[in-house]
Every structure is written in structure tokens, then in C-alpha cells.
Amino acid sequence: MKSYPYPPFPSQPQSTPGSQQAMDPYPDCGEQTYKGSGRLQGKIALVTGGDSGIGRAVAIAFAREGADVAVAYLDEHEDAQETARWVELAGRQCLLLPGDLSQKRQCRELVTRTVEHFGHIDVLVNNAAYQMTHESLEDISDEEWVRTFDINITAIFRICQAAVPHMPSGSSIINTSSINSDAPKPTLLPYATTKGAIANFTAGLAQLLGPKGIRVNSVAPGPIWTPLIVSTMPPEEVKHFGQQTPLGRPGQPVEVAPLYVLLASDESSYVSGSRYGVTGGKPIL
Ligand code: NAD
Ligand code: MG
């Protein structure tokens, strides 16, 4: 069994959206370890936030399972190119799609470009998100609230609406929620609220899309070591990140990816409308 890093972690403040290249320890996205076995052979996947963190681990795992991957991200070009390098080393195609998902046009554009390039979409992973720490209610500006909702939940609605006409029966949508969806951290109020909305949206959409043969599930990670953390949390929280979990450490992105592979694959053909935790032992009920 491979061992993963435990806190304390070095101080490493970054501005949002953060760079994976600059992190210490470097997040493990399965670059050296993930082994595929053809579980997504020939599928086409679109992964938002696929440049870094959980999204990169998902992109690498999907490619090694035989999928071509379109990767959407904000503007972290170096991180995105590193993801593309690993996808291509796995012998699959990677289409990079930078742009701001708070913009309605970008949500549609992303789907159009993926379909122009690959023809259709079998797996849609809505994983991009924004968060920021606010110590008090007064600290949260109206613009911040609206932008968090635009990126984290409205974009998911828009991307799903644009993508579904291009998703054949048997396709899978996977939305990244969070342990915050039912255990909200008060200093992440806008973010946690969107994560509750994602879990609820997922359960509703699964019922709407069932007759089309499209499955929809959400994943609720606990603390995972990614750029999102070092670019939005206070240094003291970063230092002890993940220590409060029963496993005593944060998860690495590679430890989350296998669940996305399962939910994307035909093996989970009767799994829809559910939420799955990857929390290092913190209960989600
Ligand atoms: P990450 O920073 O590696 O990934 C988030 C990505 O979202 C970024 O790479 C960025 O390109 C993208 N993004 C942000 N704003 C955007 C915008 N306006 N337009 C387009 N793309 C934008 O961090 P991560 O932790 O891997 O996050 C992936 C998902 O996991 C998120 O939904 C996050 O909420 C969720 N999550 C993370 C944790 C954790 O502890 N890291 C815990 C629970 C849930
Ligand atoms: Mg990133």
C-alpha cells in the first residue's frame, strides 16, 4: 500500500485559481501509479477543472482506461498542458478549452468545441469550482456570492443543457459536490451552499434524464490536497489540512479518481441519482 503525505504542510500562499506546479508536496494525480484496464475504451469525456487537482487525476485515469478527454479550465495553461501531456502519453487525445465558466457563452462554447472535435460526449464531469474563505457574513460581497453561484452551479446547469443533446443512451454525468454539501463549513458559506445545490441538482437531473438512458451522480470529496486549498485557505488551515479526518491526512487526487472511473463506466449501469463520499472517514449520511 502506497503511503501519502501527512500534515504539517509548509506555508505556500497562492492567489486563486492556484498553480499545481508550485505546490509542496506536489499533489499526486496518479501520474506514476494509476493503471488502466480498458474500462472506458473508446469513450469521449469532457472534464471541467481538468488542469489540476481532482480533475487532472480524473483526466489521467480516464485516458489510461481508454477515453479521449476534453479538459476545460480557467487560465492555468502550464497545469493544463501537463494534464494534456499525460493524456497523450496514454495514447489518447486531449483537447484543451480555457475560459471563464461564469460566462454563459463559454459554457455553450465548451460543449460545441468538444462535439466539433470528437463528435459526441459519453462522460461529462462537472468539476470546476471557486471558493474563498470569509470570516464573517459582512465580508461576503454581493458580487462574490453571485460569481460563486455562476461558476459552481449555474455553469453546471448550462453545460448539462448544452451537452445532453450530444450524449447517447448509456452516457454518464458526474458532478463534483463536497462534504460541505451536508456539513457546511461556515467560513465557506457561498461555496458550501452551491455544493448543497449540486447534490440536489444531481438527484433531480438523474430523474429527468433516466428515460434517455443517461445516468447522473455526484461525488462528495473530503479534504483533498489541490491548488484550490492553498489558494483560498488561511496558512494555518493549510498547515494542518486533513488532520481532523479519521485517516489523519488529506486525500490525494489519485485517491478520488477511481470512483469517477466507476461512475463513468458501463459497470455502474444501474447507479444513478446518488452521492458518493471520498472523505477519509468523515461521515456523510
Ligand atoms: P483545483 O483548483 O485543482 O480545480 C478547480 C478548477 O476549477 C481549477 O483548476 C480551475 O481551472 C477551475 N475553475 C475555477 N474557476 C473557474 C472559472 N471561472 N472558469 C473555469 N474554470 C474554473 O481544485 P480541486 O480541489 O481539484 O477542485 C475540483 C473540485 O473538487 C471542485 O468542484 C471542488 O469544489 C471539489 N472539492 C475539492 C475539495 C478539496 O478539498 N480539494 C473538497 C471537496 C470538493
Ligand atoms: Mg487549476
CSV table of C-alpha atoms and ligand atoms in Angstrom, one decimal:
chain,number,residue,atom,x,y,z
A,1,MET,CA,0.0,0.0,0.0
A,2,LYS,CA,1.4,3.4,-1.1
A,3,SER,CA,1.8,6.0,1.7
A,4,TYR,CA,0.6,9.5,1.2
A,5,PRO,CA,1.8,12.8,2.9
A,6,TYR,CA,0.6,13.8,6.4
A,7,PRO,CA,0.4,17.3,7.9
A,8,PRO,CA,2.0,19.6,8.8
A,9,PHE,CA,2.5,21.2,5.4
A,10,PRO,CA,4.7,24.1,4.5
A,11,SER,CA,3.3,27.6,4.2
A,12,GLN,CA,2.7,28.3,0.5
A,13,PRO,CA,0.2,31.2,-0.1
A,14,GLN,CA,-1.1,31.4,-3.7
A,15,SER,CA,-3.7,33.6,-5.4
A,16,THR,CA,-6.7,31.9,-6.9
A,17,PRO,CA,-7.1,29.8,-9.0
A,18,GLY,CA,-3.7,28.5,-7.9
A,19,SER,CA,-0.9,26.6,-9.7
A,20,GLN,CA,-0.3,22.9,-9.1
A,21,GLN,CA,3.3,23.3,-10.4
A,22,ALA,CA,4.1,25.5,-7.3
A,23,MET,CA,2.7,23.1,-4.7
A,24,ASP,CA,4.8,21.4,-2.0
A,25,PRO,CA,4.2,18.5,-1.6
A,26,TYR,CA,3.2,18.1,-5.2
A,27,PRO,CA,-0.3,16.6,-5.4
A,28,ASP,CA,-0.4,13.0,-6.6
A,29,CYS,CA,-2.7,12.8,-9.6
A,30,GLY,CA,-1.7,9.2,-10.4
A,31,GLU,CA,1.0,10.2,-12.9
A,32,GLN,CA,3.3,7.4,-11.8
A,33,THR,CA,0.8,4.9,-10.4
A,34,TYR,CA,-2.7,4.7,-12.0
A,35,LYS,CA,-3.1,1.6,-14.0
A,36,GLY,CA,-6.0,1.3,-16.6
A,37,SER,CA,-7.7,-1.8,-17.8
A,38,GLY,CA,-9.8,-0.7,-20.7
A,39,ARG,CA,-12.9,0.2,-18.6
A,40,LEU,CA,-13.7,3.4,-20.7
A,41,GLN,CA,-12.4,2.1,-24.1
A,42,GLY,CA,-13.3,4.5,-26.9
A,43,LYS,CA,-15.4,6.9,-24.8
A,44,ILE,CA,-15.3,10.6,-25.1
A,45,ALA,CA,-15.1,12.6,-21.8
A,46,LEU,CA,-15.4,16.3,-21.0
A,47,VAL,CA,-13.8,17.3,-17.7
A,48,THR,CA,-14.1,20.8,-16.3
A,49,GLY,CA,-11.3,21.9,-14.0
A,50,GLY,CA,-9.2,19.2,-15.6
A,51,ASP,CA,-6.0,21.1,-15.5
A,52,SER,CA,-5.2,20.3,-11.9
A,53,GLY,CA,-6.2,18.5,-8.7
A,54,ILE,CA,-9.1,16.1,-8.8
A,55,GLY,CA,-9.9,16.9,-12.5
A,56,ARG,CA,-6.3,16.1,-13.6
A,57,ALA,CA,-6.4,12.8,-11.8
A,58,VAL,CA,-9.7,12.0,-13.4
A,59,ALA,CA,-8.3,13.0,-16.9
A,60,ILE,CA,-5.3,10.8,-16.4
A,61,ALA,CA,-7.3,7.8,-15.2
A,62,PHE,CA,-9.9,8.2,-17.9
A,63,ALA,CA,-7.1,8.3,-20.6
A,64,ARG,CA,-5.5,5.2,-19.2
A,65,GLU,CA,-8.9,3.5,-19.2
A,66,GLY,CA,-9.1,4.3,-23.0
A,67,ALA,CA,-11.0,7.6,-23.2
A,68,ASP,CA,-10.2,10.7,-25.2
A,69,VAL,CA,-10.6,13.8,-22.9
A,70,ALA,CA,-11.5,17.4,-23.4
A,71,VAL,CA,-10.2,19.5,-20.5
A,72,ALA,CA,-11.8,22.8,-19.6
A,73,TYR,CA,-10.1,25.2,-17.2
A,74,LEU,CA,-9.8,28.9,-16.4
A,75,ASP,CA,-6.4,30.1,-17.4
A,76,GLU,CA,-3.7,27.8,-15.8
A,77,HIS,CA,-2.1,27.0,-19.1
A,78,GLU,CA,1.0,25.3,-17.7
A,79,ASP,CA,-1.0,23.0,-15.5
A,80,ALA,CA,-3.4,22.2,-18.4
A,81,GLN,CA,-0.5,21.4,-20.7
A,82,GLU,CA,0.9,19.0,-18.1
A,83,THR,CA,-2.5,17.2,-18.0
A,84,ALA,CA,-2.6,17.0,-21.8
A,85,ARG,CA,0.9,15.6,-21.8
A,86,TRP,CA,-0.2,12.7,-19.5
A,87,VAL,CA,-3.3,12.0,-21.5
A,88,GLU,CA,-1.3,11.9,-24.7
A,89,LEU,CA,1.3,9.7,-23.2
A,90,ALA,CA,-1.6,7.3,-22.5
A,91,GLY,CA,-2.1,7.2,-26.3
A,92,ARG,CA,-5.4,9.3,-26.2
A,93,GLN,CA,-6.3,12.7,-27.5
A,94,CYS,CA,-6.6,15.8,-25.2
A,95,LEU,CA,-8.5,18.9,-26.2
A,96,LEU,CA,-7.7,22.0,-24.1
A,97,LEU,CA,-10.5,24.5,-23.5
A,98,PRO,CA,-9.5,27.6,-21.5
A,99,GLY,CA,-12.2,30.1,-20.5
A,100,ASP,CA,-14.3,31.5,-17.7
A,101,LEU,CA,-17.3,29.3,-16.9
A,102,SER,CA,-19.1,32.2,-15.1
A,103,GLN,CA,-19.9,33.3,-18.7
A,104,LYS,CA,-22.9,31.7,-20.3
A,105,ARG,CA,-21.3,31.8,-23.7
A,106,GLN,CA,-18.2,29.9,-22.5
A,107,CYS,CA,-20.4,27.1,-21.1
A,108,ARG,CA,-22.0,26.5,-24.5
A,109,GLU,CA,-18.8,27.1,-26.4
A,110,LEU,CA,-17.1,24.3,-24.4
A,111,VAL,CA,-19.6,21.8,-25.5
A,112,THR,CA,-19.7,22.9,-29.1
A,113,ARG,CA,-16.0,22.7,-29.4
A,114,THR,CA,-15.9,19.2,-27.8
A,115,VAL,CA,-18.6,18.0,-30.1
A,116,GLU,CA,-17.0,19.6,-33.2
A,117,HIS,CA,-13.7,17.8,-32.3
A,118,PHE,CA,-14.9,14.4,-31.0
A,119,GLY,CA,-18.5,14.1,-32.4
A,120,HIS,CA,-20.3,13.4,-29.2
A,121,ILE,CA,-19.9,13.2,-25.4
A,122,ASP,CA,-20.1,9.9,-23.3
A,123,VAL,CA,-19.0,11.2,-20.0
A,124,LEU,CA,-19.4,14.8,-18.6
A,125,VAL,CA,-17.6,15.6,-15.4
A,126,ASN,CA,-18.6,19.0,-13.9
A,127,ASN,CA,-15.7,19.5,-11.6
A,128,ALA,CA,-14.6,23.2,-11.9
A,129,ALA,CA,-15.3,25.3,-8.8
A,130,TYR,CA,-14.4,28.5,-7.0
A,131,GLN,CA,-14.3,29.1,-3.2
A,132,MET,CA,-12.9,31.8,-0.9
A,133,THR,CA,-12.6,32.0,2.9
A,134,HIS,CA,-14.7,34.7,4.6
A,135,GLU,CA,-14.6,35.1,8.4
A,136,SER,CA,-17.9,36.9,8.6
A,137,LEU,CA,-21.2,37.4,6.8
A,138,GLU,CA,-20.3,41.1,6.2
A,139,ASP,CA,-17.2,40.0,4.4
A,140,ILE,CA,-19.1,38.4,1.5
A,141,SER,CA,-19.9,40.9,-1.3
A,142,ASP,CA,-22.9,40.5,-3.4
A,143,GLU,CA,-20.6,40.1,-6.5
A,144,GLU,CA,-18.7,37.3,-4.7
A,145,TRP,CA,-21.9,35.5,-3.9
A,146,VAL,CA,-23.3,35.7,-7.4
A,147,ARG,CA,-20.0,34.8,-9.0
A,148,THR,CA,-19.6,31.7,-6.8
A,149,PHE,CA,-23.1,30.5,-7.8
A,150,ASP,CA,-22.4,31.3,-11.5
A,151,ILE,CA,-19.2,29.2,-11.6
A,152,ASN,CA,-20.2,26.4,-9.2
A,153,ILE,CA,-23.8,25.6,-10.0
A,154,THR,CA,-25.2,27.8,-12.8
A,155,ALA,CA,-22.4,26.7,-15.2
A,156,ILE,CA,-23.3,23.0,-14.4
A,157,PHE,CA,-26.9,23.6,-15.4
A,158,ARG,CA,-25.8,25.4,-18.6
A,159,ILE,CA,-23.2,22.8,-19.6
A,160,CYS,CA,-25.6,19.9,-19.0
A,161,GLN,CA,-28.3,21.7,-21.0
A,162,ALA,CA,-25.9,22.2,-23.9
A,163,ALA,CA,-24.3,18.7,-23.7
A,164,VAL,CA,-27.3,16.4,-23.2
A,165,PRO,CA,-28.4,16.5,-26.9
A,166,HIS,CA,-25.0,15.2,-27.8
A,167,MET,CA,-24.9,12.4,-25.1
A,168,PRO,CA,-26.1,9.0,-26.3
A,169,SER,CA,-28.0,6.5,-24.2
A,170,GLY,CA,-25.6,4.9,-21.7
A,171,SER,CA,-23.8,8.2,-21.0
A,172,SER,CA,-22.8,9.4,-17.6
A,173,ILE,CA,-22.8,12.8,-15.9
A,174,ILE,CA,-20.7,13.2,-12.7
A,175,ASN,CA,-20.8,16.4,-10.7
A,176,THR,CA,-18.2,17.2,-8.1
A,177,SER,CA,-20.0,18.2,-4.9
A,178,SER,CA,-18.3,18.2,-1.5
A,179,ILE,CA,-18.6,17.1,2.1
A,180,ASN,CA,-19.7,20.7,2.5
A,181,SER,CA,-23.0,19.7,0.8
A,182,ASP,CA,-24.4,18.5,4.1
A,183,ALA,CA,-21.7,19.6,6.6
A,184,PRO,CA,-21.2,23.2,5.7
A,185,LYS,CA,-18.0,25.0,6.8
A,186,PRO,CA,-19.2,28.4,7.9
A,187,THR,CA,-16.2,30.2,6.5
A,188,LEU,CA,-17.0,28.8,3.1
A,189,LEU,CA,-20.7,29.9,3.1
A,190,PRO,CA,-21.3,30.7,-0.6
A,191,TYR,CA,-19.3,27.7,-1.7
A,192,ALA,CA,-20.9,25.3,0.7
A,193,THR,CA,-24.3,26.5,-0.3
A,194,THR,CA,-23.5,25.8,-4.0
A,195,LYS,CA,-22.3,22.3,-3.1
A,196,GLY,CA,-25.6,21.5,-1.4
A,197,ALA,CA,-27.3,22.7,-4.6
A,198,ILE,CA,-25.1,20.5,-6.8
A,199,ALA,CA,-26.1,17.4,-4.8
A,200,ASN,CA,-29.7,18.3,-5.0
A,201,PHE,CA,-29.5,19.2,-8.8
A,202,THR,CA,-27.8,15.9,-9.4
A,203,ALA,CA,-30.7,13.9,-7.8
A,204,GLY,CA,-33.3,15.9,-9.7
A,205,LEU,CA,-31.5,15.7,-13.1
A,206,ALA,CA,-31.0,11.9,-12.7
A,207,GLN,CA,-34.8,11.5,-12.7
A,208,LEU,CA,-35.2,13.8,-15.7
A,209,LEU,CA,-32.6,12.1,-17.8
A,210,GLY,CA,-33.3,8.5,-16.7
A,211,PRO,CA,-35.7,7.9,-19.7
A,212,LYS,CA,-32.9,9.0,-22.1
A,213,GLY,CA,-30.6,6.3,-20.5
A,214,ILE,CA,-28.2,9.0,-19.1
A,215,ARG,CA,-27.1,8.4,-15.5
A,216,VAL,CA,-26.2,11.3,-13.2
A,217,ASN,CA,-24.3,11.1,-9.9
A,218,SER,CA,-22.3,13.3,-7.6
A,219,VAL,CA,-19.1,12.8,-5.7
A,220,ALA,CA,-18.5,14.4,-2.3
A,221,PRO,CA,-14.8,14.7,-1.5
A,222,GLY,CA,-13.5,15.5,1.9
A,223,PRO,CA,-10.2,17.4,2.2
A,224,ILE,CA,-8.1,16.8,-0.9
A,225,TRP,CA,-4.6,18.3,-1.5
A,226,THR,CA,-5.1,20.6,-4.5
A,227,PRO,CA,-4.4,24.2,-5.7
A,228,LEU,CA,-7.9,25.1,-4.6
A,229,ILE,CA,-6.8,24.7,-1.0
A,230,VAL,CA,-3.5,26.6,-1.0
A,231,SER,CA,-5.1,29.4,-3.0
A,232,THR,CA,-8.1,30.0,-0.8
A,233,MET,CA,-7.5,28.9,2.8
A,234,PRO,CA,-5.6,30.6,5.6
A,235,PRO,CA,-2.0,29.4,6.1
A,236,GLU,CA,-2.8,27.8,9.5
A,237,GLU,CA,-5.6,25.7,7.9
A,238,VAL,CA,-3.3,24.7,5.0
A,239,LYS,CA,-0.6,23.6,7.5
A,240,HIS,CA,-3.0,21.2,9.3
A,241,PHE,CA,-5.1,20.3,6.2
A,242,GLY,CA,-6.8,17.0,6.6
A,243,GLN,CA,-5.6,16.3,10.1
A,244,GLN,CA,-9.1,16.3,11.5
A,245,THR,CA,-10.2,13.3,9.4
A,246,PRO,CA,-10.1,9.8,10.9
A,247,LEU,CA,-7.3,8.9,8.5
A,248,GLY,CA,-5.4,12.0,9.8
A,249,ARG,CA,-4.3,13.4,6.4
A,250,PRO,CA,-5.8,14.9,3.3
A,251,GLY,CA,-6.6,12.6,0.3
A,252,GLN,CA,-4.6,12.9,-2.9
A,253,PRO,CA,-6.4,13.5,-6.2
A,254,VAL,CA,-5.4,10.0,-7.3
A,255,GLU,CA,-7.4,8.5,-4.4
A,256,VAL,CA,-10.6,10.2,-5.7
A,257,ALA,CA,-10.3,9.3,-9.4
A,258,PRO,CA,-11.2,5.6,-9.2
A,259,LEU,CA,-14.8,6.5,-8.1
A,260,TYR,CA,-15.2,8.7,-11.2
A,261,VAL,CA,-14.0,5.8,-13.4
A,262,LEU,CA,-16.6,3.5,-11.8
A,263,LEU,CA,-19.4,6.0,-12.2
A,264,ALA,CA,-18.3,6.7,-15.9
A,265,SER,CA,-18.1,3.1,-16.8
A,266,ASP,CA,-20.8,0.7,-18.0
A,267,GLU,CA,-20.2,-1.4,-14.9
A,268,SER,CA,-22.3,1.1,-12.9
A,269,SER,CA,-25.2,0.9,-15.4
A,270,TYR,CA,-27.8,0.9,-12.6
A,271,VAL,CA,-26.2,3.6,-10.5
A,272,SER,CA,-27.9,7.0,-10.9
A,273,GLY,CA,-29.1,9.8,-8.7
A,274,SER,CA,-26.7,9.1,-5.9
A,275,ARG,CA,-24.0,10.9,-4.0
A,276,TYR,CA,-20.7,9.2,-3.0
A,277,GLY,CA,-18.2,10.3,-0.4
A,278,VAL,CA,-14.4,10.1,-0.5
A,279,THR,CA,-13.8,11.7,2.8
A,280,GLY,CA,-11.0,9.8,4.7
A,281,GLY,CA,-13.6,8.6,7.2
A,282,LYS,CA,-15.7,11.7,7.9
A,283,PRO,CA,-19.2,10.5,7.8
A,284,ILE,CA,-21.7,11.8,5.2
A,285,LEU,CA,-25.2,10.5,5.7
B,1,NAD,P1,-8.4,22.6,-8.4
B,1,NAD,O1,-8.0,24.0,-8.1
B,1,NAD,O2,-7.3,21.8,-8.9
B,1,NAD,O3,-9.6,22.6,-9.5
B,1,NAD,C1,-10.6,23.5,-9.7
B,1,NAD,C2,-10.5,24.0,-11.1
B,1,NAD,O4,-11.7,24.8,-11.4
B,1,NAD,C3,-9.3,24.9,-11.4
B,1,NAD,O5,-8.3,24.2,-11.8
B,1,NAD,C4,-9.8,25.9,-12.4
B,1,NAD,O6,-9.3,25.8,-13.7
B,1,NAD,C5,-11.3,25.7,-12.4
B,1,NAD,N1,-12.1,26.9,-12.3
B,1,NAD,C6,-12.2,27.7,-11.3
B,1,NAD,N2,-12.8,28.9,-11.6
B,1,NAD,C7,-13.2,28.7,-12.9
B,1,NAD,C8,-13.9,29.5,-13.9
B,1,NAD,N3,-14.4,30.7,-13.5
B,1,NAD,N4,-14.0,29.1,-15.1
B,1,NAD,C9,-13.5,27.9,-15.5
B,1,NAD,N5,-12.8,27.1,-14.7
B,1,NAD,C10,-12.7,27.5,-13.4
B,1,NAD,O7,-9.0,22.1,-7.1
B,1,NAD,P2,-9.8,20.7,-6.8
B,1,NAD,O8,-9.8,20.6,-5.3
B,1,NAD,O9,-9.3,19.6,-7.6
B,1,NAD,O10,-11.3,21.0,-7.2
B,1,NAD,C11,-12.1,20.2,-8.0
B,1,NAD,C12,-13.4,20.0,-7.5
B,1,NAD,O11,-13.4,19.3,-6.2
B,1,NAD,C13,-14.2,21.3,-7.1
B,1,NAD,O12,-15.5,21.2,-7.5
B,1,NAD,C14,-14.1,21.4,-5.6
B,1,NAD,O13,-15.2,22.2,-5.1
B,1,NAD,C15,-14.2,20.0,-5.3
B,1,NAD,N6,-13.8,19.6,-3.9
B,1,NAD,C16,-12.5,19.8,-3.5
B,1,NAD,C17,-12.1,19.5,-2.2
B,1,NAD,C18,-10.7,19.7,-1.7
B,1,NAD,O14,-10.5,19.6,-0.5
B,1,NAD,N7,-9.8,20.0,-2.6
B,1,NAD,C19,-13.1,19.1,-1.3
B,1,NAD,C20,-14.4,18.9,-1.8
B,1,NAD,C21,-14.7,19.2,-3.1
B,2,MG,MG,-6.2,24.6,-11.7
